[in-house]
Amino acid sequence: MGINKLNAPAPKPVVLSINQDAGINPGRSKGAAVHLNSMREAFSKLGAECIGIDEPDDTRLAEALAATVDQGPVDVIYERYALGKSVTSRFADANGIPLVLEVNAPLADEQRRWRGGSNEADDLRHDAFTMGNACRIVAVSSDVARYSLQRGATPELIEVFPNGIDSERFNLSAREDSVRHLLIPEGRFVIGFHGRLRPWHGFDMLVKVSIGLLQRGSDIHLLVVGEGDFDELEQLPESRYTRVKWQPHKEIPRYVAACDTLPLTYQADMPCYFSPLKLTEAMACGVVPLVPALGDLPDAVKHLETGLVYKAGDRNQLEKQLQSLIANRDFLETLGRKAAKEASRNTWISIAGHVLEAAAECNRAVSQGT
């Protein structure tokens, strides 16, 4: 008896996920690796076959791309932008495969500011080809979208999608499983920090704000989960802070949910082009965010609705905002619930779904000759 083709299941879309950044190992716990893995998992959850290739070497990457396509058709290549890399884009162009480019940071600007030593003319030439050849650009912020435009992207093909969350892990139920009762004396208001300490985090300001609250008689506790020296903690009484080493990402919800608030203290003189993964994850767990008025942060956090926004660098204003939350726990809980609802809309699944739709649209346009 023959097979009824009308009832045969549709073939799985095949996604090639490309990462050429040698500093982003999918086996690590840093935010970039979480992002990379989360998108790959999201494609798979949506029913796609996702093939990950992590290869910084151009020659070996070209060989891996060719070998993969030899095994069967590829519906879309989803590439994490790497400075001055165009091998994937040229391969996609030569083989008629839609390329969706994920841009997470203005890497040329970062190179000039923090690293130096690159060949800017060559980098721009490669970036212009890659950006110009993408059928879509997925930028994590409006500043990154502007950067993409400067590097050769087509304006109408750029879309902004802030970093998402895994809503199965990061949600209000995480509060029931939090480590708060294990780490924090009962009754204290918990201020949180988590992540790998960087110069732009302004951690010294967070500690000074905590000292100010203690001096005003507020019963607060600082919970620090992450990697770094955190030397400023020595300014606080030992009984008023808890430091926890870097945790696997799957454990982070239990620690984030132990906090009442997550203040971001990015410095006013630093560029704010990123989409903090820690912000959306904390909000999803009902933790109230306090963010400076920098970049897209006031859009991510609606003042007095899903959190609080303060003038960047204004320590006194941030301290007063925290005091208002300490004094009004009902308001704190209301903001937390609204923050969780807002964050739940922005998932890796929704971003991956949009990528697949964009690729399908690109394929239709090619088949129709438009």
PDB file of N, CA and C in Angstrom, residues 169-210:
ATOM      1  N   ARG A 169      11.578  28.285  33.603  1.00  0.00           N
ATOM      2  CA  ARG A 169      12.477  28.378  34.753  1.00  0.00           C
ATOM      3  C   ARG A 169      12.280  29.680  35.524  1.00  0.00           C
ATOM      4  N   PHE A 170      12.107  30.767  34.794  1.00  0.00           N
ATOM      5  CA  PHE A 170      12.010  32.086  35.424  1.00  0.00           C
ATOM      6  C   PHE A 170      10.549  32.529  35.436  1.00  0.00           C
ATOM      7  N   ASN A 171       9.920  32.382  36.597  1.00  0.00           N
ATOM      8  CA  ASN A 171       8.537  32.781  36.783  1.00  0.00           C
ATOM      9  C   ASN A 171       8.274  32.942  38.280  1.00  0.00           C
ATOM     10  N   LEU A 172       7.078  33.320  38.629  1.00  0.00           N
ATOM     11  CA  LEU A 172       6.764  33.603  40.035  1.00  0.00           C
ATOM     12  C   LEU A 172       6.896  32.379  40.937  1.00  0.00           C
ATOM     13  N   SER A 173       6.744  31.196  40.379  1.00  0.00           N
ATOM     14  CA  SER A 173       6.852  29.995  41.211  1.00  0.00           C
ATOM     15  C   SER A 173       8.262  29.803  41.755  1.00  0.00           C
ATOM     16  N   ALA A 174       9.255  30.465  41.149  1.00  0.00           N
ATOM     17  CA  ALA A 174      10.630  30.351  41.640  1.00  0.00           C
ATOM     18  C   ALA A 174      10.764  30.886  43.058  1.00  0.00           C
ATOM     19  N   ARG A 175       9.872  31.771  43.452  1.00  0.00           N
ATOM     20  CA  ARG A 175       9.952  32.338  44.805  1.00  0.00           C
ATOM     21  C   ARG A 175       9.675  31.275  45.866  1.00  0.00           C
ATOM     22  N   GLU A 176       8.849  30.291  45.516  1.00  0.00           N
ATOM     23  CA  GLU A 176       8.538  29.227  46.475  1.00  0.00           C
ATOM     24  C   GLU A 176       9.727  28.295  46.687  1.00  0.00           C
ATOM     25  N   ASP A 177      10.628  28.257  45.696  1.00  0.00           N
ATOM     26  CA  ASP A 177      11.782  27.357  45.754  1.00  0.00           C
ATOM     27  C   ASP A 177      13.085  28.118  45.997  1.00  0.00           C
ATOM     28  N   SER A 178      12.990  29.378  46.417  1.00  0.00           N
ATOM     29  CA  SER A 178      14.184  30.210  46.540  1.00  0.00           C
ATOM     30  C   SER A 178      15.035  29.791  47.745  1.00  0.00           C
ATOM     31  N   VAL A 179      16.281  30.259  47.723  1.00  0.00           N
ATOM     32  CA  VAL A 179      17.226  29.941  48.801  1.00  0.00           C
ATOM     33  C   VAL A 179      17.188  31.007  49.898  1.00  0.00           C
ATOM     34  N   ARG A 180      16.201  31.861  49.878  1.00  0.00           N
ATOM     35  CA  ARG A 180      16.156  32.995  50.808  1.00  0.00           C
ATOM     36  C   ARG A 180      16.242  32.539  52.260  1.00  0.00           C
ATOM     37  N   HIS A 181      15.472  31.527  52.611  1.00  0.00           N
ATOM     38  CA  HIS A 181      15.441  31.082  54.012  1.00  0.00           C
ATOM     39  C   HIS A 181      16.762  30.447  54.444  1.00  0.00           C
ATOM     40  N   LEU A 182      17.572  30.052  53.460  1.00  0.00           N
ATOM     41  CA  LEU A 182      18.864  29.436  53.770  1.00  0.00           C
ATOM     42  C   LEU A 182      19.973  30.465  53.937  1.00  0.00           C
ATOM     43  N   LEU A 183      19.823  31.627  53.316  1.00  0.00           N
ATOM     44  CA  LEU A 183      20.914  32.590  53.257  1.00  0.00           C
ATOM     45  C   LEU A 183      20.672  33.903  53.988  1.00  0.00           C
ATOM     46  N   ILE A 184      19.395  34.273  54.149  1.00  0.00           N
ATOM     47  CA  ILE A 184      19.067  35.611  54.640  1.00  0.00           C
ATOM     48  C   ILE A 184      18.305  35.533  55.957  1.00  0.00           C
ATOM     49  N   PRO A 185      18.716  36.301  56.975  1.00  0.00           N
ATOM     50  CA  PRO A 185      17.934  36.364  58.217  1.00  0.00           C
ATOM     51  C   PRO A 185      16.503  36.806  57.930  1.00  0.00           C
ATOM     52  N   GLU A 186      15.575  36.208  58.609  1.00  0.00           N
ATOM     53  CA  GLU A 186      14.152  36.469  58.369  1.00  0.00           C
ATOM     54  C   GLU A 186      13.804  37.929  58.599  1.00  0.00           C
ATOM     55  N   GLY A 187      12.961  38.452  57.723  1.00  0.00           N
ATOM     56  CA  GLY A 187      12.435  39.800  57.882  1.00  0.00           C
ATOM     57  C   GLY A 187      13.205  40.880  57.160  1.00  0.00           C
ATOM     58  N   ARG A 188      14.382  40.576  56.674  1.00  0.00           N
ATOM     59  CA  ARG A 188      15.175  41.609  56.020  1.00  0.00           C
ATOM     60  C   ARG A 188      14.732  41.863  54.576  1.00  0.00           C
ATOM     61  N   PHE A 189      14.929  43.095  54.154  1.00  0.00           N
ATOM     62  CA  PHE A 189      14.667  43.500  52.774  1.00  0.00           C
ATOM     63  C   PHE A 189      15.921  43.174  51.966  1.00  0.00           C
ATOM     64  N   VAL A 190      15.766  42.372  50.904  1.00  0.00           N
ATOM     65  CA  VAL A 190      16.935  41.855  50.197  1.00  0.00           C
ATOM     66  C   VAL A 190      17.163  42.596  48.878  1.00  0.00           C
ATOM     67  N   ILE A 191      18.347  43.174  48.779  1.00  0.00           N
ATOM     68  CA  ILE A 191      18.796  43.857  47.563  1.00  0.00           C
ATOM     69  C   ILE A 191      19.748  42.912  46.836  1.00  0.00           C
ATOM     70  N   GLY A 192      19.533  42.706  45.549  1.00  0.00           N
ATOM     71  CA  GLY A 192      20.307  41.697  44.846  1.00  0.00           C
ATOM     72  C   GLY A 192      21.265  42.219  43.794  1.00  0.00           C
ATOM     73  N   PHE A 193      22.322  41.453  43.581  1.00  0.00           N
ATOM     74  CA  PHE A 193      23.229  41.634  42.442  1.00  0.00           C
ATOM     75  C   PHE A 193      23.629  40.240  41.972  1.00  0.00           C
ATOM     76  N   HIS A 194      23.566  39.997  40.665  1.00  0.00           N
ATOM     77  CA  HIS A 194      24.095  38.730  40.177  1.00  0.00           C
ATOM     78  C   HIS A 194      24.714  38.916  38.800  1.00  0.00           C
ATOM     79  N   GLY A 195      25.771  38.188  38.569  1.00  0.00           N
ATOM     80  CA  GLY A 195      26.456  38.272  37.290  1.00  0.00           C
ATOM     81  C   GLY A 195      27.964  38.317  37.462  1.00  0.00           C
ATOM     82  N   ARG A 196      28.641  38.478  36.362  1.00  0.00           N
ATOM     83  CA  ARG A 196      30.093  38.605  36.347  1.00  0.00           C
ATOM     84  C   ARG A 196      30.428  40.087  36.438  1.00  0.00           C
ATOM     85  N   LEU A 197      31.147  40.494  37.487  1.00  0.00           N
ATOM     86  CA  LEU A 197      31.392  41.907  37.749  1.00  0.00           C
ATOM     87  C   LEU A 197      32.178  42.548  36.612  1.00  0.00           C
ATOM     88  N   ARG A 198      31.679  43.692  36.139  1.00  0.00           N
ATOM     89  CA  ARG A 198      32.321  44.443  35.068  1.00  0.00           C
ATOM     90  C   ARG A 198      32.457  45.910  35.481  1.00  0.00           C
ATOM     91  N   PRO A 199      33.394  46.659  34.859  1.00  0.00           N
ATOM     92  CA  PRO A 199      33.621  48.052  35.270  1.00  0.00           C
ATOM     93  C   PRO A 199      32.382  48.930  35.186  1.00  0.00           C
ATOM     94  N   TRP A 200      31.504  48.657  34.215  1.00  0.00           N
ATOM     95  CA  TRP A 200      30.340  49.519  34.016  1.00  0.00           C
ATOM     96  C   TRP A 200      29.179  49.217  34.964  1.00  0.00           C
ATOM     97  N   HIS A 201      29.309  48.197  35.790  1.00  0.00           N
ATOM     98  CA  HIS A 201      28.208  47.840  36.687  1.00  0.00           C
ATOM     99  C   HIS A 201      28.012  48.828  37.828  1.00  0.00           C
ATOM    100  N   GLY A 202      29.043  49.594  38.157  1.00  0.00           N
ATOM    101  CA  GLY A 202      28.911  50.576  39.239  1.00  0.00           C
ATOM    102  C   GLY A 202      28.622  49.928  40.583  1.00  0.00           C
ATOM    103  N   PHE A 203      29.288  48.811  40.867  1.00  0.00           N
ATOM    104  CA  PHE A 203      28.995  48.066  42.095  1.00  0.00           C
ATOM    105  C   PHE A 203      29.285  48.896  43.341  1.00  0.00           C
ATOM    106  N   ASP A 204      30.264  49.789  43.266  1.00  0.00           N
ATOM    107  CA  ASP A 204      30.573  50.636  44.420  1.00  0.00           C
ATOM    108  C   ASP A 204      29.382  51.501  44.806  1.00  0.00           C
ATOM    109  N   MET A 205      28.612  51.947  43.813  1.00  0.00           N
ATOM    110  CA  MET A 205      27.418  52.753  44.099  1.00  0.00           C
ATOM    111  C   MET A 205      26.375  51.917  44.824  1.00  0.00           C
ATOM    112  N   LEU A 206      26.215  50.669  44.428  1.00  0.00           N
ATOM    113  CA  LEU A 206      25.245  49.795  45.093  1.00  0.00           C
ATOM    114  C   LEU A 206      25.611  49.604  46.563  1.00  0.00           C
ATOM    115  N   VAL A 207      26.890  49.439  46.834  1.00  0.00           N
ATOM    116  CA  VAL A 207      27.341  49.270  48.220  1.00  0.00           C
ATOM    117  C   VAL A 207      27.119  50.559  49.011  1.00  0.00           C
ATOM    118  N   LYS A 208      27.416  51.712  48.418  1.00  0.00           N
ATOM    119  CA  LYS A 208      27.218  52.986  49.118  1.00  0.00           C
ATOM    120  C   LYS A 208      25.741  53.236  49.421  1.00  0.00           C
ATOM    121  N   VAL A 209      24.884  52.863  48.484  1.00  0.00           N
ATOM    122  CA  VAL A 209      23.442  52.987  48.720  1.00  0.00           C
ATOM    123  C   VAL A 209      23.021  52.079  49.867  1.00  0.00           C
ATOM    124  N   SER A 210      23.574  50.877  49.917  1.00  0.00           N
ATOM    125  CA  SER A 210      23.251  49.945  50.998  1.00  0.00           C
ATOM    126  C   SER A 210      23.713  50.497  52.347  1.00  0.00           C
TER     127      SER A 210
END
